[in-house]
Coordinates of N, CA and C in Angstrom, one line a residue:
M1 N -9.0 29.8 5.5 CA -7.9 29.0 4.8 C -8.3 29.5 3.2
P2 N -7.5 30.3 2.8 CA -8.0 31.1 1.5 C -7.8 29.9 0.5
N3 N -8.6 30.0 -0.8 CA -8.3 29.0 -1.6 C -8.6 27.4 -1.3
Q4 N -9.5 27.3 -0.2 CA -9.3 26.0 0.3 C -10.1 25.0 -0.5
K5 N -9.4 23.8 -1.0 CA -10.1 22.9 -1.8 C -9.9 21.4 -1.1
R6 N -11.4 21.0 -1.3 CA -11.2 19.5 -0.7 C -10.1 18.5 -1.4
I7 N -9.4 18.4 -0.3 CA -8.3 16.9 -0.4 C -8.9 15.7 -0.8
S8 N -8.7 15.2 -2.0 CA -9.3 13.9 -2.9 C -9.0 13.0 -1.8
G9 N -10.0 12.2 -1.3 CA -10.0 11.2 -0.4 C -10.0 11.3 1.2
L10 N -10.1 12.8 1.7 CA -10.1 13.0 2.7 C -11.5 14.3 3.1
D11 N -12.7 13.3 3.2 CA -13.6 14.3 3.7 C -13.7 14.7 5.0
R12 N -13.2 13.8 5.7 CA -12.9 14.1 7.4 C -11.6 14.0 7.6
L13 N -11.0 14.9 8.6 CA -9.5 14.4 9.0 C -9.6 14.8 10.5
E14 N -8.4 14.4 10.9 CA -8.1 14.9 12.6 C -6.9 15.5 12.7
I15 N -6.9 16.6 13.2 CA -5.3 17.4 13.6 C -5.5 17.6 15.1
K16 N -4.5 17.0 15.8 CA -4.2 17.4 17.2 C -5.5 16.9 18.2
G17 N -6.2 16.1 17.7 CA -7.7 15.4 18.8 C -8.5 16.4 18.1
Q18 N -8.5 17.3 17.1 CA -9.6 18.2 16.9 C -10.0 17.8 15.3
P19 N -11.5 17.3 15.1 CA -11.7 16.7 14.2 C -12.4 17.7 13.0
Y20 N -12.1 17.7 12.0 CA -12.5 18.5 10.5 C -13.4 17.7 9.8
S21 N -14.4 18.6 9.3 CA -14.9 17.8 8.3 C -15.2 18.9 6.9
W22 N -15.4 18.4 5.6 CA -15.5 19.1 4.8 C -17.0 19.9 4.7
N23 N -17.1 21.2 4.5 CA -18.2 21.8 4.7 C -18.8 22.4 3.1
E24 N -19.6 21.8 2.5 CA -19.9 21.9 0.8 C -20.4 23.4 0.9
T25 N -21.0 23.8 1.9 CA -21.8 25.2 1.6 C -20.6 26.1 1.7
F26 N -19.6 26.1 2.7 CA -18.7 27.1 2.8 C -17.3 26.6 2.0
A27 N -17.3 25.7 1.3 CA -16.3 24.9 0.6 C -15.2 25.0 1.3
S28 N -15.3 24.7 2.6 CA -14.0 24.6 3.4 C -14.0 23.4 4.5
Y29 N -12.8 23.0 5.2 CA -13.2 22.0 6.4 C -13.4 23.4 7.4
W30 N -14.3 22.4 8.0 CA -14.7 23.3 9.5 C -14.5 22.1 10.5
S31 N -14.4 22.7 11.8 CA -14.0 21.9 13.1 C -15.6 21.3 13.4
E32 N -15.8 20.1 13.9 CA -16.8 19.6 14.7 C -17.3 20.2 16.0
S33 N -16.3 20.8 16.4 CA -16.3 20.9 18.0 C -17.5 22.1 18.1
G34 N -17.6 22.6 19.6 CA -18.9 23.4 19.6 C -18.7 24.9 19.0
D35 N -17.1 24.8 18.8 CA -16.8 26.1 18.0 C -16.2 25.9 16.9
P36 N -17.1 26.3 16.2 CA -16.8 26.1 14.9 C -15.6 27.1 14.3
R37 N -14.9 26.5 13.4 CA -13.8 27.4 13.1 C -13.2 26.6 11.5
A38 N -12.8 27.4 10.7 CA -12.3 27.1 9.5 C -10.8 26.4 9.5
L39 N -10.6 25.5 9.0 CA -9.1 25.0 8.8 C -8.2 25.8 8.3
Q40 N -7.2 26.3 9.0 CA -6.0 27.1 8.3 C -5.0 26.3 7.6
V41 N -4.1 26.9 7.0 CA -3.2 26.4 6.4 C -1.9 25.9 7.5
S42 N -1.8 26.7 8.8 CA -0.9 26.2 9.4 C -1.4 24.8 10.6
D43 N -2.9 24.7 10.1 CA -3.3 23.4 11.0 C -3.0 21.8 10.2
L44 N -3.2 22.5 8.5 CA -2.7 21.3 7.8 C -1.2 20.8 7.8
A45 N -0.8 21.8 8.3 CA 1.0 21.3 8.5 C 1.0 20.1 9.9
N46 N 0.1 20.4 10.5 CA 0.2 19.4 11.6 C -0.6 17.9 11.4
W47 N -1.4 17.7 10.3 CA -2.0 16.7 10.1 C -0.9 15.6 9.8
R48 N -1.8 14.5 10.4 CA -1.0 13.1 10.5 C -2.1 11.9 10.0
M49 N -1.4 11.1 8.8 CA -2.9 10.0 9.1 C -1.5 8.7 9.2
T50 N -2.1 8.0 10.2 CA -1.5 6.9 10.8 C -2.3 5.5 10.3
F51 N -1.7 4.5 9.8 CA -2.8 3.2 9.6 C -1.9 2.0 9.7
Q52 N -2.8 0.9 9.9 CA -2.2 -0.5 9.8 C -2.2 -0.7 8.3
S53 N -1.3 -1.6 7.7 CA -1.5 -2.1 6.3 C -2.1 -3.1 6.1
G54 N -2.3 -4.2 7.3 CA -3.0 -5.3 7.5 C -2.1 -6.4 7.4
R55 N -0.8 -6.1 7.2 CA 0.3 -7.3 6.9 C 1.0 -7.5 8.2
T56 N 1.1 -8.8 8.5 CA 2.1 -8.9 9.6 C 3.5 -9.1 9.2
Y57 N 4.0 -7.9 9.4 CA 5.7 -7.7 9.3 C 6.1 -7.7 10.1
G58 N 5.5 -7.4 11.7 CA 6.1 -7.2 12.8 C 5.1 -7.8 14.0
P59 N 5.6 -7.7 15.2 CA 4.7 -8.2 16.2 C 3.3 -7.4 16.2
D60 N 3.3 -5.9 15.9 CA 2.3 -4.9 16.1 C 2.0 -4.6 14.4
G61 N 2.1 -5.8 13.4 CA 1.5 -5.5 12.1 C 2.6 -4.8 11.3
Q62 N 2.2 -3.9 10.5 CA 2.9 -2.5 9.7 C 2.3 -1.3 9.8
R63 N 2.8 -0.5 10.9 CA 2.2 0.4 11.0 C 3.0 2.1 10.0
I64 N 2.1 2.7 9.3 CA 2.5 3.6 8.3 C 2.1 4.8 8.8
E65 N 2.7 6.1 8.6 CA 2.6 7.4 8.7 C 2.6 8.3 7.4
L66 N 1.4 9.0 7.4 CA 1.6 9.8 6.4 C 1.4 11.5 6.7
R67 N 2.0 12.3 5.8 CA 1.7 13.7 6.1 C 1.9 14.4 4.6
I68 N 1.0 15.5 4.3 CA 0.9 16.4 3.0 C 2.2 17.1 3.3
V69 N 3.3 17.1 2.4 CA 4.3 18.1 2.5 C 3.9 19.5 1.2
S70 N 3.5 19.3 0.2 CA 3.1 20.1 -0.8 C 2.1 19.8 -1.4
S71 N 1.7 20.4 -2.3 CA 0.3 20.0 -3.4 C 0.6 21.0 -4.7
Q72 N 0.0 20.4 -5.9 CA 0.2 21.3 -7.1 C -0.9 20.7 -8.1
H73 N -1.6 21.8 -8.5 CA -2.6 21.7 -9.5 C -2.0 20.9 -11.0
C74 N -2.5 20.0 -11.6 CA -2.1 19.4 -12.6 C -3.3 20.0 -13.7
P75 N -3.1 21.0 -14.6 CA -4.0 21.2 -15.4 C -4.4 20.2 -16.6
L76 N -3.5 19.3 -17.0 CA -3.6 18.2 -17.8 C -4.4 17.3 -17.2
E77 N -4.7 17.2 -16.2 CA -5.5 16.1 -15.7 C -6.8 16.8 -14.7
G78 N -6.6 18.1 -14.6 CA -7.5 18.9 -13.7 C -7.9 18.2 -12.3
R79 N -6.5 17.9 -12.0 CA -6.6 17.5 -10.3 C -5.5 18.1 -9.7
T80 N -5.6 18.0 -8.4 CA -4.4 18.2 -7.4 C -3.6 17.1 -7.1
I81 N -2.4 17.0 -7.2 CA -1.2 16.2 -6.9 C -0.7 16.4 -5.5
Y82 N -0.6 15.8 -4.6 CA 0.1 16.0 -3.6 C 1.2 15.1 -3.3
R83 N 2.4 15.9 -2.9 CA 3.5 15.4 -2.5 C 3.5 15.0 -1.0
V84 N 3.6 13.7 -0.7 CA 3.4 13.3 0.9 C 4.5 12.5 1.3
M85 N 4.8 13.0 2.4 CA 6.0 12.2 3.2 C 5.6 10.9 4.0
F86 N 6.3 10.0 3.9 CA 5.5 8.8 4.5 C 6.6 8.1 5.4
L87 N 6.2 7.5 6.4 CA 7.1 6.7 7.6 C 6.7 5.6 7.4
D88 N 7.3 4.4 7.5 CA 6.8 2.8 7.5 C 7.8 2.9 9.0
H89 N 6.9 2.7 10.1 CA 7.5 2.5 11.5 C 8.2 1.1 11.5
T90 N 7.4 0.1 10.6 CA 7.6 -1.0 10.8 C 9.0 -1.5 10.5
R91 N 9.2 -1.1 9.3 CA 10.4 -1.6 8.5 C 11.5 -0.3 8.4
G92 N 11.3 0.4 8.9 CA 12.3 1.7 9.0 C 12.3 2.2 7.8
I93 N 11.5 2.6 7.1 CA 11.5 3.2 5.6 C 10.9 4.7 5.6
C94 N 11.6 5.7 5.4 CA 10.7 7.0 5.2 C 11.2 7.4 3.7
G95 N 10.4 8.7 3.5 CA 10.5 9.0 1.8 C 9.4 9.8 1.3
F96 N 9.2 9.9 0.1 CA 8.3 10.9 -0.4 C 7.2 9.9 -1.5
V97 N 6.1 10.4 -1.7 CA 5.4 9.5 -2.8 C 4.5 10.8 -3.3
Q98 N 4.0 10.6 -4.4 CA 2.8 11.5 -5.0 C 1.5 10.9 -5.0
L99 N 0.6 11.6 -4.7 CA -0.5 11.1 -4.4 C -1.7 11.9 -5.1
A100 N -2.8 11.4 -5.9 CA -4.2 12.1 -6.3 C -5.0 12.1 -5.2
N101 N -5.2 10.9 -4.6 CA -6.0 10.4 -3.6 C -5.3 10.1 -2.3
I102 N -5.5 10.8 -1.3 CA -4.8 10.5 0.1 C -5.4 9.7 1.0
T103 N -5.2 8.4 0.8 CA -5.9 7.4 1.2 C -5.1 6.1 1.5
P104 N -5.1 5.4 2.3 CA -4.2 4.2 2.7 C -4.2 3.2 1.4
E105 N -5.1 3.0 0.9 CA -5.2 2.2 -0.5 C -4.3 2.9 -1.6
S106 N -4.5 4.0 -1.8 CA -3.6 4.7 -3.0 C -2.2 4.7 -2.5
F107 N -1.8 5.0 -1.2 CA -0.4 4.9 -0.9 C 0.4 3.5 -1.0
M108 N -0.6 2.5 -0.8 CA 0.0 1.3 -0.6 C 0.2 0.9 -2.1
R109 N -0.9 1.2 -2.9 CA -0.4 0.7 -4.3 C 0.9 1.4 -5.0
E110 N 1.3 2.6 -4.6 CA 2.2 3.4 -5.1 C 3.5 2.8 -4.2
Y111 N 3.6 2.5 -3.1 CA 4.5 1.8 -2.3 C 4.9 0.4 -2.8
D112 N 3.8 -0.4 -2.6 CA 4.3 -1.7 -3.4 C 5.1 -1.9 -4.6
A113 N 4.5 -0.6 -5.8 CA 5.2 -0.8 -7.0 C 6.8 0.0 -6.9
G114 N 6.9 0.3 -5.8 CA 8.4 1.0 -5.7 C 8.4 2.3 -6.2
R115 N 7.2 2.9 -6.4 CA 7.1 4.3 -7.3 C 7.1 5.4 -5.8
Y116 N 8.3 5.6 -5.2 CA 8.4 6.4 -4.1 C 9.9 6.6 -4.1
E117 N 10.2 8.0 -3.7 CA 11.7 8.4 -3.1 C 11.9 7.9 -1.8
G118 N 12.6 7.2 -1.7 CA 13.1 6.7 -0.2 C 14.1 6.7 0.4
S119 N 14.4 6.4 1.7 CA 15.7 5.9 2.2 C 15.5 4.9 3.3
W120 N 16.3 3.9 3.5 CA 16.2 3.1 4.8 C 16.7 3.9 6.0
T121 N 16.0 3.8 7.1 CA 16.3 4.5 8.3 C 17.2 3.7 9.1
S122 N 16.9 2.6 8.8 CA 17.5 1.3 9.7 C 18.4 0.1 8.8
A123 N 18.5 0.4 7.8 CA 19.3 -0.4 6.9 C 19.8 0.0 5.6
F124 N 20.2 0.8 5.7 CA 20.6 1.8 4.5 C 21.3 1.0 3.2
A125 N 22.1 -0.1 3.4 CA 22.8 -0.9 2.5 C 21.8 -1.5 1.7
E126 N 20.8 -1.8 2.0 CA 19.7 -2.7 1.4 C 19.0 -2.1 0.3
D127 N 18.4 -2.6 -0.6 CA 17.9 -2.1 -1.6 C 16.4 -2.7 -2.0
I128 N 15.6 -2.5 -2.8 CA 14.2 -2.8 -3.0 C 14.2 -4.6 -2.8
A129 N 14.8 -4.8 -3.8 CA 15.0 -6.6 -4.1 C 15.3 -7.3 -2.7
T130 N 16.2 -6.8 -2.0 CA 16.9 -7.6 -0.4 C 15.6 -7.3 0.0
H131 N 14.9 -6.3 0.4 CA 13.8 -5.9 0.9 C 12.6 -6.8 1.1
L132 N 12.6 -7.3 -0.5 CA 11.1 -8.3 -0.8 C 12.0 -9.8 -0.4
E133 N 13.1 -10.2 -0.6 CA 13.7 -11.2 0.1 C 13.5 -11.5 1.1
R134 N 13.8 -10.4 2.0 CA 13.5 -10.3 3.5 C 12.0 -11.0 4.0
D135 N 11.2 -10.2 3.3 CA 9.7 -10.4 3.3 C 9.3 -11.8 2.9
Y136 N 10.1 -12.2 2.0 CA 9.5 -13.6 1.4 C 9.8 -14.5 2.6
A137 N 11.1 -14.5 3.1 CA 11.7 -15.2 4.0 C 10.7 -15.6 5.4
A138 N 10.4 -13.8 5.6 CA 9.4 -14.1 6.8 C 8.0 -14.8 6.7
A139 N 7.6 -14.6 5.1 CA 6.2 -15.2 4.7 C 6.5 -16.7 4.8
L140 N 7.6 -17.2 4.4 CA 7.8 -18.7 4.2 C 7.9 -19.2 5.7
E141 N 8.1 -18.6 6.8 CA 8.2 -19.3 8.1 C 6.9 -19.0 8.5
R142 N 6.2 -17.9 8.2 CA 4.5 -18.1 8.8 C 3.8 -19.1 8.1
V143 N 3.9 -19.3 6.9 CA 3.3 -20.3 5.9 C 3.7 -21.6 6.7
A144 N 4.7 -22.0 7.0 CA 5.3 -23.2 7.4 C 4.7 -23.5 8.9
K145 N 4.6 -22.5 9.5 CA 4.2 -22.6 11.0 C 2.5 -22.9 11.0
A146 N 2.1 -22.2 10.4 CA 0.6 -22.2 9.7 C 0.2 -23.7 9.6
N147 N 1.2 -24.6 8.5 CA 0.8 -25.6 8.0 C 1.9 -26.8 8.0
P148 N 1.7 -27.2 9.3 CA 3.2 -28.0 9.7 C 2.6 -29.6 9.1
R149 N 2.6 -29.8 8.1 CA 2.4 -31.2 7.6 C 3.4 -31.6 6.7
P150 N 3.3 -32.9 6.5 CA 4.2 -33.7 5.4 C 3.8 -33.4 3.9
G151 N 4.6 -33.1 3.0 CA 4.2 -32.8 1.5 C 3.6 -31.6 1.3
F152 N 3.7 -30.4 2.3 CA 3.2 -29.2 2.2 C 4.5 -28.3 1.4
N153 N 4.6 -28.5 0.1 CA 5.9 -28.0 -0.4 C 6.1 -26.4 -0.5
L154 N 6.9 -25.7 -0.2 CA 7.1 -24.1 -0.3 C 8.1 -23.7 -1.2
P155 N 7.2 -23.1 -2.3 CA 8.1 -22.7 -3.7 C 9.1 -21.4 -2.8
T156 N 10.3 -21.4 -4.0 CA 11.2 -20.2 -3.7 C 10.5 -18.9 -4.2
L157 N 10.7 -17.8 -3.8 CA 10.3 -16.8 -4.6 C 10.3 -16.4 -6.2
D158 N 11.7 -16.9 -6.7 CA 11.7 -17.0 -8.1 C 10.7 -18.2 -8.7
E159 N 10.6 -19.1 -8.0 CA 9.4 -20.3 -8.5 C 8.1 -19.8 -8.6
L160 N 7.9 -19.2 -7.7 CA 6.6 -18.7 -7.4 C 6.4 -17.5 -8.5
K161 N 7.3 -16.7 -8.5 CA 7.1 -15.3 -9.7 C 7.0 -16.0 -11.2
K162 N 8.1 -17.0 -11.4 CA 7.9 -17.7 -12.3 C 6.7 -18.3 -13.2
A163 N 6.0 -18.9 -12.1 CA 4.5 -19.8 -12.3 C 3.4 -18.5 -12.7
I164 N 3.7 -17.3 -11.8 CA 2.8 -16.0 -12.0 C 3.0 -15.6 -13.3
S165 N 4.3 -15.2 -13.5 CA 4.5 -14.6 -15.0 C 4.3 -15.5 -16.0
D166 N 4.0 -16.9 -16.3 CA 4.0 -17.8 -17.2 C 2.2 -17.5 -17.3
A167 N 1.6 -17.6 -16.4 CA 0.2 -17.6 -16.3 C -0.3 -16.4 -16.8
I168 N 0.0 -15.2 -16.3 CA -0.1 -13.9 -16.7 C 0.1 -13.9 -18.2
D169 N 1.1 -14.0 -18.7 CA 1.7 -14.1 -20.3 C 0.7 -14.6 -20.9
D170 N 0.0 -15.7 -20.6 CA -0.9 -16.3 -21.2 C -2.3 -15.5 -21.4
E171 N -2.5 -14.7 -20.4 CA -3.9 -13.8 -20.2 C -3.5 -12.6 -20.5
Q172 N -2.6 -12.0 -20.6 CA -2.4 -10.3 -20.7 C -3.5 -9.5 -20.1
M173 N -3.3 -9.7 -18.6 CA -4.2 -9.0 -17.7 C -3.6 -8.1 -16.9
E174 N -4.4 -7.2 -16.3 CA -3.9 -6.0 -15.2 C -4.5 -6.2 -14.1
F175 N -3.8 -6.3 -13.0 CA -4.2 -6.3 -11.6 C -3.9 -5.0 -10.9
P176 N -4.9 -4.1 -10.5 CA -4.5 -2.8 -9.9 C -4.5 -2.9 -8.3
T177 N -4.9 -4.1 -7.9 CA -4.6 -4.7 -6.4 C -4.4 -5.8 -6.3
F178 N -3.7 -6.4 -5.1 CA -3.4 -7.7 -5.2 C -4.7 -8.4 -4.7
Q179 N -5.9 -7.7 -4.3 CA -7.0 -8.8 -4.0 C -7.4 -9.3 -5.5
A180 N -7.4 -8.3 -6.6 CA -7.6 -8.6 -7.8 C -6.9 -9.6 -8.5
F181 N -5.6 -9.5 -8.3 CA -4.8 -10.9 -8.6 C -4.9 -12.1 -8.0
F182 N -5.2 -12.0 -6.6 CA -5.3 -13.3 -5.9 C -6.8 -13.7 -6.5
D183 N -7.8 -13.2 -6.7 CA -9.1 -13.7 -7.2 C -8.7 -14.3 -8.6
W184 N -8.0 -13.7 -9.3 CA -7.9 -14.1 -10.9 C -6.9 -15.5 -10.7
W185 N -5.9 -15.3 -9.6 CA -4.9 -16.8 -9.2 C -6.0 -17.8 -8.9
D186 N -6.7 -17.3 -7.8 CA -7.7 -18.7 -7.8 C -8.6 -19.2 -8.7
V187 N -9.2 -18.6 -9.7 CA -9.7 -19.2 -10.7 C -8.8 -20.2 -11.8
V188 N -7.5 -19.3 -12.0 CA -6.5 -19.9 -12.7 C -6.2 -21.4 -12.2
T189 N -5.7 -21.5 -10.7 CA -5.1 -22.5 -10.2 C -6.3 -23.8 -10.0
A190 N -7.7 -23.0 -9.9 CA -8.6 -24.1 -10.1 C -8.8 -24.9 -11.1
Y191 N -8.8 -24.1 -12.3 CA -8.8 -24.7 -13.8 C -7.8 -25.5 -13.8
D192 N -6.5 -25.7 -13.4 CA -5.4 -26.0 -13.6 C -5.4 -27.3 -12.8
G193 N -6.4 -27.6 -11.9 CA -6.6 -28.6 -11.1 C -5.5 -28.9 -10.1
M194 N -5.2 -27.3 -9.7 CA -4.2 -27.6 -8.4 C -5.3 -27.4 -7.0
D195 N -4.6 -27.8 -5.9 CA -5.5 -27.8 -4.7 C -5.5 -26.4 -4.1
V196 N -6.6 -25.8 -4.8 CA -6.8 -24.3 -4.1 C -6.6 -24.0 -2.7
E197 N -7.0 -25.0 -1.7 CA -6.8 -24.5 -0.4 C -5.4 -24.5 -0.1
D198 N -4.6 -25.5 -0.7 CA -3.1 -25.1 -0.4 C -2.2 -24.4 -1.1
S199 N -2.8 -24.2 -2.5 CA -2.1 -23.4 -3.3 C -2.1 -21.9 -3.0
N200 N -3.3 -21.4 -2.6 CA -3.9 -20.2 -2.6 C -4.1 -19.7 -1.0
A201 N -5.1 -20.3 -0.6 CA -5.4 -19.5 1.0 C -4.2 -19.6 1.8
A202 N -3.5 -20.9 1.5 CA -2.4 -20.8 2.5 C -1.1 -20.3 2.2
Y203 N -1.0 -20.2 0.9 CA 0.2 -19.4 0.4 C -0.1 -18.1 0.3
R204 N -1.0 -17.4 0.7 CA -1.5 -16.1 0.4 C -0.4 -15.3 0.7
P205 N 0.2 -15.3 2.1 CA 1.3 -14.2 2.3 C 2.8 -14.7 1.3
L206 N 2.7 -15.5 0.6 CA 3.9 -15.8 -0.1 C 3.4 -15.2 -1.7
L207 N 2.0 -15.3 -1.7 CA 1.6 -14.8 -3.2 C 1.6 -12.9 -3.3
E208 N 1.6 -12.6 -2.1 CA 1.6 -11.0 -1.7 C 2.7 -10.7 -2.0
V209 N 3.8 -11.3 -1.5 CA 5.1 -10.7 -2.0 C 5.7 -10.9 -3.5
A210 N 5.4 -12.0 -3.7 CA 5.8 -12.2 -5.1 C 5.1 -11.1 -6.2
Y211 N 3.7 -11.0 -5.8 CA 2.8 -10.0 -6.5 C 3.6 -8.5 -6.6
R212 N 3.9 -8.3 -5.3 CA 4.7 -6.9 -5.0 C 6.2 -6.7 -6.0
S213 N 6.7 -7.8 -5.6 CA 7.9 -8.0 -6.5 C 7.9 -7.8 -8.0
L214 N 6.8 -8.6 -8.6 CA 6.6 -8.5 -10.0 C 6.3 -7.3 -10.1
V215 N 5.3 -6.5 -9.6 CA 4.9 -5.3 -9.7 C 6.0 -4.3 -10.0
H216 N 7.0 -4.5 -8.9 CA 8.3 -3.7 -9.0 C 9.2 -3.8 -10.1
E217 N 9.1 -4.9 -10.7 CA 9.8 -5.3 -11.5 C 9.3 -5.1 -13.1
G218 N 8.1 -4.5 -13.2 CA 7.3 -4.1 -14.3 C 6.7 -5.4 -15.0
R219 N 6.6 -6.4 -14.4 CA 6.2 -7.7 -14.9 C 4.6 -7.8 -14.8
V220 N 4.2 -7.1 -13.7 CA 2.7 -7.1 -13.5 C 2.0 -5.8 -13.8
S221 N 1.0 -5.7 -14.7 CA 0.8 -4.4 -14.8 C -0.4 -3.8 -14.0
T222 N -0.3 -2.5 -13.2 CA -1.4 -2.2 -12.4 C -2.5 -1.0 -13.1

């Protein structure tokens, strides 16, 4: 494969059952089989990354598939930017996103922030806001089932977003990931004298959707 470069985030990849790993000596990807061969451009066109986001949006979680469509070197940053096609099998969304690192974490960060070109394959009339409202309704149902006890009040999405926004405005902080936000929220609510177990651990699915919504609206910096 001429002018082959390591794909950031992919030291090892598998194409049609054949594993390849980056060979520093030859500066290219080589097969790990008994018949070593360099990865070809035509091979890369068949590469797919399929992963679970860890979110329970459906009976089988949330399955996402990625594949590289094209790449372009960015001289200002000195790195390659990849145009990646994605398919969210669970929600029926497909589209394109630009990534410098081809990892599930990098993709989810862009996806959650709404930084992608996409279309709904199963619900064309919906937008991101509707998409988030639906996710929040599903999260409310899960939380209510997991905590069936009197006095366990569940906030609306707007109520939870307002509480988060008010706290963030006081702190002026950035949260590159949901986990970073969640850890900070744990501390904030603990100092406020709130029931951490109820407001955080049990509310985690709600907090996750609220975080994504605020990122999409530009009210949370990543």
